[in-house]
mmCIF file of C-alpha atoms in Angstrom:
data_model
loop_
_atom_site.group_PDB
_atom_site.id
_atom_site.type_symbol
_atom_site.label_atom_id
_atom_site.label_comp_id
_atom_site.label_asym_id
_atom_site.label_seq_id
_atom_site.Cartn_x
_atom_site.Cartn_y
_atom_site.Cartn_z
ATOM 1 C CA UNK A 14 0.000 0.000 0.000
ATOM 2 C CA UNK A 15 1.137 3.507 -0.745
ATOM 3 C CA UNK A 16 2.012 5.262 2.448
ATOM 4 C CA UNK A 17 3.955 7.763 4.492
ATOM 5 C CA UNK A 18 6.659 6.172 6.634
ATOM 6 C CA UNK A 19 8.453 7.781 9.548
ATOM 7 C CA UNK A 20 11.525 6.405 11.213
ATOM 8 C CA UNK A 21 12.179 5.919 13.970
ATOM 9 C CA UNK A 22 8.828 5.892 15.774
ATOM 10 C CA UNK A 23 10.542 6.841 19.022
ATOM 11 C CA UNK A 24 13.728 8.882 19.303
ATOM 12 C CA UNK A 25 15.619 9.839 22.427
ATOM 13 C CA UNK A 26 18.300 12.496 22.294
ATOM 14 C CA UNK A 27 20.297 14.539 24.752
ATOM 15 C CA UNK A 28 19.919 18.219 25.343
ATOM 16 C CA UNK A 29 21.885 20.044 22.665
ATOM 17 C CA UNK A 30 22.739 16.934 20.631
ATOM 18 C CA UNK A 31 21.687 17.231 16.970
ATOM 19 C CA UNK A 32 19.011 14.824 15.842
ATOM 20 C CA UNK A 33 17.515 13.936 12.461
ATOM 21 C CA UNK A 34 14.074 12.530 11.862
ATOM 22 C CA UNK A 35 13.214 10.951 8.536
ATOM 23 C CA UNK A 36 10.123 10.630 6.412
ATOM 24 C CA UNK A 37 9.599 8.716 3.199
ATOM 25 C CA UNK A 38 6.588 8.355 0.955
ATOM 26 C CA UNK A 39 5.502 5.998 -1.794
ATOM 27 C CA UNK A 40 2.643 8.250 -2.945
ATOM 28 C CA UNK A 41 4.805 10.303 -5.325
ATOM 29 C CA UNK A 42 3.306 13.499 -3.927
ATOM 30 C CA UNK A 43 4.784 16.888 -4.738
ATOM 31 C CA UNK A 44 4.295 18.412 -1.314
ATOM 32 C CA UNK A 45 5.758 17.253 1.993
ATOM 33 C CA UNK A 46 5.043 18.839 5.374
ATOM 34 C CA UNK A 47 6.499 18.698 8.857
ATOM 35 C CA UNK A 48 4.308 19.358 11.891
ATOM 36 C CA UNK A 49 5.166 19.547 15.562
ATOM 37 C CA UNK A 50 2.600 18.318 18.070
ATOM 38 C CA UNK A 51 3.252 18.843 21.756
ATOM 39 C CA UNK A 52 1.385 16.928 24.412
ATOM 40 C CA UNK A 53 -2.370 17.680 24.440
ATOM 41 C CA UNK A 54 -1.977 20.273 21.680
ATOM 42 C CA UNK A 55 -2.969 20.416 18.030
ATOM 43 C CA UNK A 56 -0.401 19.822 15.272
ATOM 44 C CA UNK A 57 1.479 22.957 14.282
ATOM 45 C CA UNK A 58 2.994 23.371 10.823
ATOM 46 C CA UNK A 59 6.756 23.981 10.863
ATOM 47 C CA UNK A 60 7.481 24.085 7.115
ATOM 48 C CA UNK A 61 6.743 22.381 3.860
ATOM 49 C CA UNK A 62 8.355 21.586 0.533
ATOM 50 C CA UNK A 63 6.566 22.146 -2.744
ATOM 51 C CA UNK A 64 8.795 19.992 -4.915
ATOM 52 C CA UNK A 65 12.210 21.440 -4.065
ATOM 53 C CA UNK A 66 10.903 24.805 -2.943
ATOM 54 C CA UNK A 67 11.213 25.202 0.820
ATOM 55 C CA UNK A 68 8.515 27.191 2.658
ATOM 56 C CA UNK A 69 9.207 28.062 6.267
ATOM 57 C CA UNK A 70 6.487 29.188 8.676
ATOM 58 C CA UNK A 71 7.218 32.595 10.126
ATOM 59 C CA UNK A 72 7.337 31.391 13.727
ATOM 60 C CA UNK A 73 9.421 28.245 13.184
ATOM 61 C CA UNK A 74 12.653 28.554 15.227
ATOM 62 C CA UNK A 75 15.972 28.566 13.360
ATOM 63 C CA UNK A 76 16.900 25.478 15.340
ATOM 64 C CA UNK A 77 14.680 23.500 12.966
ATOM 65 C CA UNK A 78 15.918 22.754 9.463
ATOM 66 C CA UNK A 79 14.772 20.467 6.706
ATOM 67 C CA UNK A 80 16.169 18.716 3.666
ATOM 68 C CA UNK A 81 14.457 17.055 0.759
ATOM 69 C CA UNK A 82 17.049 15.239 -1.381
ATOM 70 C CA UNK A 83 14.427 13.704 -3.694
ATOM 71 C CA UNK A 84 10.658 13.316 -4.105
ATOM 72 C CA UNK A 85 10.440 10.365 -1.747
ATOM 73 C CA UNK A 86 12.421 11.534 1.256
ATOM 74 C CA UNK A 87 12.317 14.471 3.609
ATOM 75 C CA UNK A 88 14.349 15.036 6.776
ATOM 76 C CA UNK A 89 13.814 17.191 9.846
ATOM 77 C CA UNK A 90 17.020 18.317 11.546
ATOM 78 C CA UNK A 91 16.981 19.780 15.019
ATOM 79 C CA UNK A 92 20.366 21.367 15.481
ATOM 80 C CA UNK A 93 20.391 21.812 19.251
ATOM 81 C CA UNK A 94 17.350 20.208 20.861
ATOM 82 C CA UNK A 95 16.034 21.794 24.009
ATOM 83 C CA UNK A 96 13.648 20.320 26.551
ATOM 84 C CA UNK A 97 10.856 22.317 24.931
ATOM 85 C CA UNK A 98 11.354 20.479 21.636
ATOM 86 C CA UNK A 99 10.090 17.213 23.069
ATOM 87 C CA UNK A 100 7.040 16.438 20.966
ATOM 88 C CA UNK A 101 5.521 14.214 18.323
ATOM 89 C CA UNK A 102 6.792 15.160 14.865
ATOM 90 C CA UNK A 103 4.424 14.401 12.035
ATOM 91 C CA UNK A 104 5.241 14.191 8.364
ATOM 92 C CA UNK A 105 2.490 14.591 5.764
ATOM 93 C CA UNK A 106 2.237 14.652 1.984
ATOM 94 C CA UNK A 107 -0.243 15.928 -0.559
ATOM 95 C CA UNK A 108 -0.638 16.118 -4.298
ATOM 96 C CA UNK A 109 0.183 19.215 -6.241
ATOM 97 C CA UNK A 110 -2.386 21.716 -4.905
ATOM 98 C CA UNK A 111 -2.702 23.404 -8.274
ATOM 99 C CA UNK A 112 -4.044 20.422 -10.194
ATOM 100 C CA UNK A 113 -7.648 21.321 -9.485
ATOM 101 C CA UNK A 114 -8.569 17.742 -8.596
ATOM 102 C CA UNK A 115 -11.340 17.610 -5.990
ATOM 103 C CA UNK A 116 -9.179 16.000 -3.353
ATOM 104 C CA UNK A 117 -6.036 17.790 -4.399
ATOM 105 C CA UNK A 118 -5.223 18.993 -0.962
ATOM 106 C CA UNK A 119 -6.001 15.980 1.190
ATOM 107 C CA UNK A 120 -2.954 15.492 3.361
ATOM 108 C CA UNK A 121 -1.743 12.001 4.183
ATOM 109 C CA UNK A 122 0.016 11.741 7.513
ATOM 110 C CA UNK A 123 2.635 9.356 8.759
ATOM 111 C CA UNK A 124 2.425 7.774 12.223
ATOM 112 C CA UNK A 125 4.812 10.325 13.706
ATOM 113 C CA UNK A 126 8.092 10.185 15.593
ATOM 114 C CA UNK A 127 7.935 10.866 19.309
ATOM 115 C CA UNK A 128 11.028 12.778 20.364
ATOM 116 C CA UNK A 129 12.251 12.741 23.960
ATOM 117 C CA UNK A 130 14.975 15.166 25.042
ATOM 118 C CA UNK A 131 16.938 14.240 28.156
ATOM 119 C CA UNK B 16 -7.559 32.957 8.841
ATOM 120 C CA UNK B 17 -11.102 31.884 9.691
ATOM 121 C CA UNK B 18 -11.232 30.457 13.197
ATOM 122 C CA UNK B 19 -13.271 27.470 14.314
ATOM 123 C CA UNK B 20 -14.964 26.741 17.616
ATOM 124 C CA UNK B 21 -15.634 23.174 18.710
ATOM 125 C CA UNK B 22 -16.731 21.610 21.992
ATOM 126 C CA UNK B 23 -13.765 20.311 23.922
ATOM 127 C CA UNK B 24 -15.227 16.846 24.394
ATOM 128 C CA UNK B 25 -18.280 14.721 23.620
ATOM 129 C CA UNK B 26 -19.510 11.253 24.440
ATOM 130 C CA UNK B 27 -21.475 8.947 22.174
ATOM 131 C CA UNK B 28 -22.959 5.508 22.693
ATOM 132 C CA UNK B 29 -21.672 2.758 20.439
ATOM 133 C CA UNK B 30 -23.961 2.198 17.463
ATOM 134 C CA UNK B 31 -25.550 5.621 17.715
ATOM 135 C CA UNK B 32 -24.901 8.580 15.451
ATOM 136 C CA UNK B 33 -22.209 10.988 16.586
ATOM 137 C CA UNK B 34 -22.911 14.608 15.647
ATOM 138 C CA UNK B 35 -19.918 16.895 16.030
ATOM 139 C CA UNK B 36 -20.630 20.617 15.670
ATOM 140 C CA UNK B 37 -18.273 23.322 14.493
ATOM 141 C CA UNK B 38 -18.739 27.084 14.332
ATOM 142 C CA UNK B 39 -16.848 29.088 11.723
ATOM 143 C CA UNK B 40 -18.700 32.384 11.587
ATOM 144 C CA UNK B 41 -15.863 34.300 9.868
ATOM 145 C CA UNK B 42 -15.484 31.877 6.958
ATOM 146 C CA UNK B 43 -15.075 33.535 3.590
ATOM 147 C CA UNK B 44 -16.592 32.515 0.285
ATOM 148 C CA UNK B 45 -13.665 30.550 -1.105
ATOM 149 C CA UNK B 46 -12.697 28.692 2.049
ATOM 150 C CA UNK B 47 -13.457 25.008 2.467
ATOM 151 C CA UNK B 48 -14.445 23.210 5.662
ATOM 152 C CA UNK B 49 -12.249 20.192 6.337
ATOM 153 C CA UNK B 50 -12.503 17.504 8.971
ATOM 154 C CA UNK B 51 -9.626 15.356 10.167
ATOM 155 C CA UNK B 52 -9.411 13.007 13.101
ATOM 156 C CA UNK B 53 -6.511 11.775 15.167
ATOM 157 C CA UNK B 54 -6.664 8.484 16.973
ATOM 158 C CA UNK B 55 -4.378 8.314 19.992
ATOM 159 C CA UNK B 56 -0.682 7.963 19.043
ATOM 160 C CA UNK B 57 -1.399 8.086 15.309
ATOM 161 C CA UNK B 58 -1.155 10.784 12.676
ATOM 162 C CA UNK B 59 -4.261 12.743 11.671
ATOM 163 C CA UNK B 60 -6.524 11.140 9.095
ATOM 164 C CA UNK B 61 -8.590 12.977 6.503
ATOM 165 C CA UNK B 62 -12.352 12.420 6.837
ATOM 166 C CA UNK B 63 -14.254 14.756 4.530
ATOM 167 C CA UNK B 64 -14.423 18.292 3.212
ATOM 168 C CA UNK B 65 -16.976 20.610 1.624
ATOM 169 C CA UNK B 66 -17.587 24.122 0.364
ATOM 170 C CA UNK B 67 -21.321 24.757 0.636
ATOM 171 C CA UNK B 68 -23.144 21.589 -0.323
ATOM 172 C CA UNK B 69 -23.629 18.689 2.042
ATOM 173 C CA UNK B 70 -21.172 15.878 1.433
ATOM 174 C CA UNK B 71 -21.130 12.179 2.210
ATOM 175 C CA UNK B 72 -18.498 9.518 1.879
ATOM 176 C CA UNK B 73 -17.866 6.067 3.310
ATOM 177 C CA UNK B 74 -16.697 7.511 6.617
ATOM 178 C CA UNK B 75 -19.068 10.357 7.408
ATOM 179 C CA UNK B 76 -21.476 13.059 6.315
ATOM 180 C CA UNK B 77 -20.833 16.781 6.426
ATOM 181 C CA UNK B 78 -23.735 19.174 6.822
ATOM 182 C CA UNK B 79 -22.954 22.840 6.176
ATOM 183 C CA UNK B 80 -25.551 25.488 7.031
ATOM 184 C CA UNK B 81 -26.816 27.704 4.253
ATOM 185 C CA UNK B 82 -24.955 30.741 5.602
ATOM 186 C CA UNK B 83 -21.824 28.558 5.978
ATOM 187 C CA UNK B 84 -21.223 29.812 9.484
ATOM 188 C CA UNK B 85 -21.391 26.365 11.017
ATOM 189 C CA UNK B 86 -21.201 22.709 10.106
ATOM 190 C CA UNK B 87 -21.797 19.287 11.611
ATOM 191 C CA UNK B 88 -19.836 16.114 11.053
ATOM 192 C CA UNK B 89 -21.992 13.023 11.369
ATOM 193 C CA UNK B 90 -20.667 9.546 12.028
ATOM 194 C CA UNK B 91 -23.819 7.530 11.380
ATOM 195 C CA UNK B 92 -23.031 4.454 13.489
ATOM 196 C CA UNK B 93 -20.196 5.194 15.867
ATOM 197 C CA UNK B 94 -17.923 2.346 16.933
ATOM 198 C CA UNK B 95 -15.285 2.166 19.657
ATOM 199 C CA UNK B 96 -12.651 2.669 16.953
ATOM 200 C CA UNK B 97 -14.088 6.117 16.255
ATOM 201 C CA UNK B 98 -12.797 7.360 19.605
ATOM 202 C CA UNK B 99 -10.429 10.165 18.589
ATOM 203 C CA UNK B 100 -9.869 13.911 18.485
ATOM 204 C CA UNK B 101 -11.847 15.446 15.616
ATOM 205 C CA UNK B 102 -10.525 18.622 14.049
ATOM 206 C CA UNK B 103 -12.702 21.032 12.092
ATOM 207 C CA UNK B 104 -10.501 23.212 9.882
ATOM 208 C CA UNK B 105 -11.373 26.129 7.659
ATOM 209 C CA UNK B 106 -8.854 25.967 4.906
ATOM 210 C CA UNK B 107 -7.613 29.109 3.177
ATOM 211 C CA UNK B 108 -7.907 29.084 -0.589
ATOM 212 C CA UNK B 109 -4.933 27.901 -2.584
ATOM 213 C CA UNK B 110 -4.243 31.538 -3.421
ATOM 214 C CA UNK B 111 -3.881 32.363 0.252
ATOM 215 C CA UNK B 112 -0.987 30.682 2.000
ATOM 216 C CA UNK B 113 -1.157 27.776 -0.413
ATOM 217 C CA UNK B 114 -4.220 26.374 1.285
ATOM 218 C CA UNK B 115 -2.348 25.119 4.347
ATOM 219 C CA UNK B 116 -4.073 23.334 7.225
ATOM 220 C CA UNK B 117 -4.263 25.184 10.532
ATOM 221 C CA UNK B 118 -5.412 22.869 13.305
ATOM 222 C CA UNK B 119 -7.501 24.141 16.215
ATOM 223 C CA UNK B 120 -7.962 22.285 19.473
ATOM 224 C CA UNK B 121 -10.580 19.847 18.200
ATOM 225 C CA UNK B 122 -13.258 17.785 19.926
ATOM 226 C CA UNK B 123 -12.285 14.683 21.852
ATOM 227 C CA UNK B 124 -14.975 12.127 21.031
ATOM 228 C CA UNK B 125 -15.337 9.147 23.332
ATOM 229 C CA UNK B 126 -17.490 6.309 22.051
ATOM 230 C CA UNK B 127 -18.706 4.198 24.944
ATOM 231 C CA UNK B 128 -20.043 0.621 24.910
#
């Protein structure tokens, strides 16, 4: 089945130690998103890629970076994790939003990676 | 961005219809109403969306009032597996912020035996 895969499902890192979370997709979607979801809160968009074009949300801290080496993969890098960065990180994909297809902007989410910062 | 207001939590008996309300009084003409749900420890899952007409799919029905200021998501025969947080989202048009999803706090639906 076509899907969005996130590895690992659980990640533990130390305060200040860089960490990378990965996302891959078999849907061949143009757009990939990264969301942060803290405990008991709603998902919050950090940034997204439209093909290779990177779009950062205005309030995303510089500590968060992303790479998309090809259509299938996207990475979230946290350069110096703080205790406040402990959260579930969700990757999502969608088709090209400009195609005009009725469900063009349905987002498909992965299961998430739960990050713990010690 | 149009804001949504949802009850924090609701209960529903298994087998009965679950009706989840959402207010979006500041919605503009080209904004869609989307519903997603998030089962505990999983990623959000798309349910349904609509502009002004009522919509139905294999998961749910969406009823949008004529003035578009509110909507109701209906799960016709709720099961225990429908226990989740349900998010009502007013999505900006593609010409505004690329139509991104902005999640509110959602309604925590508990389906009870």
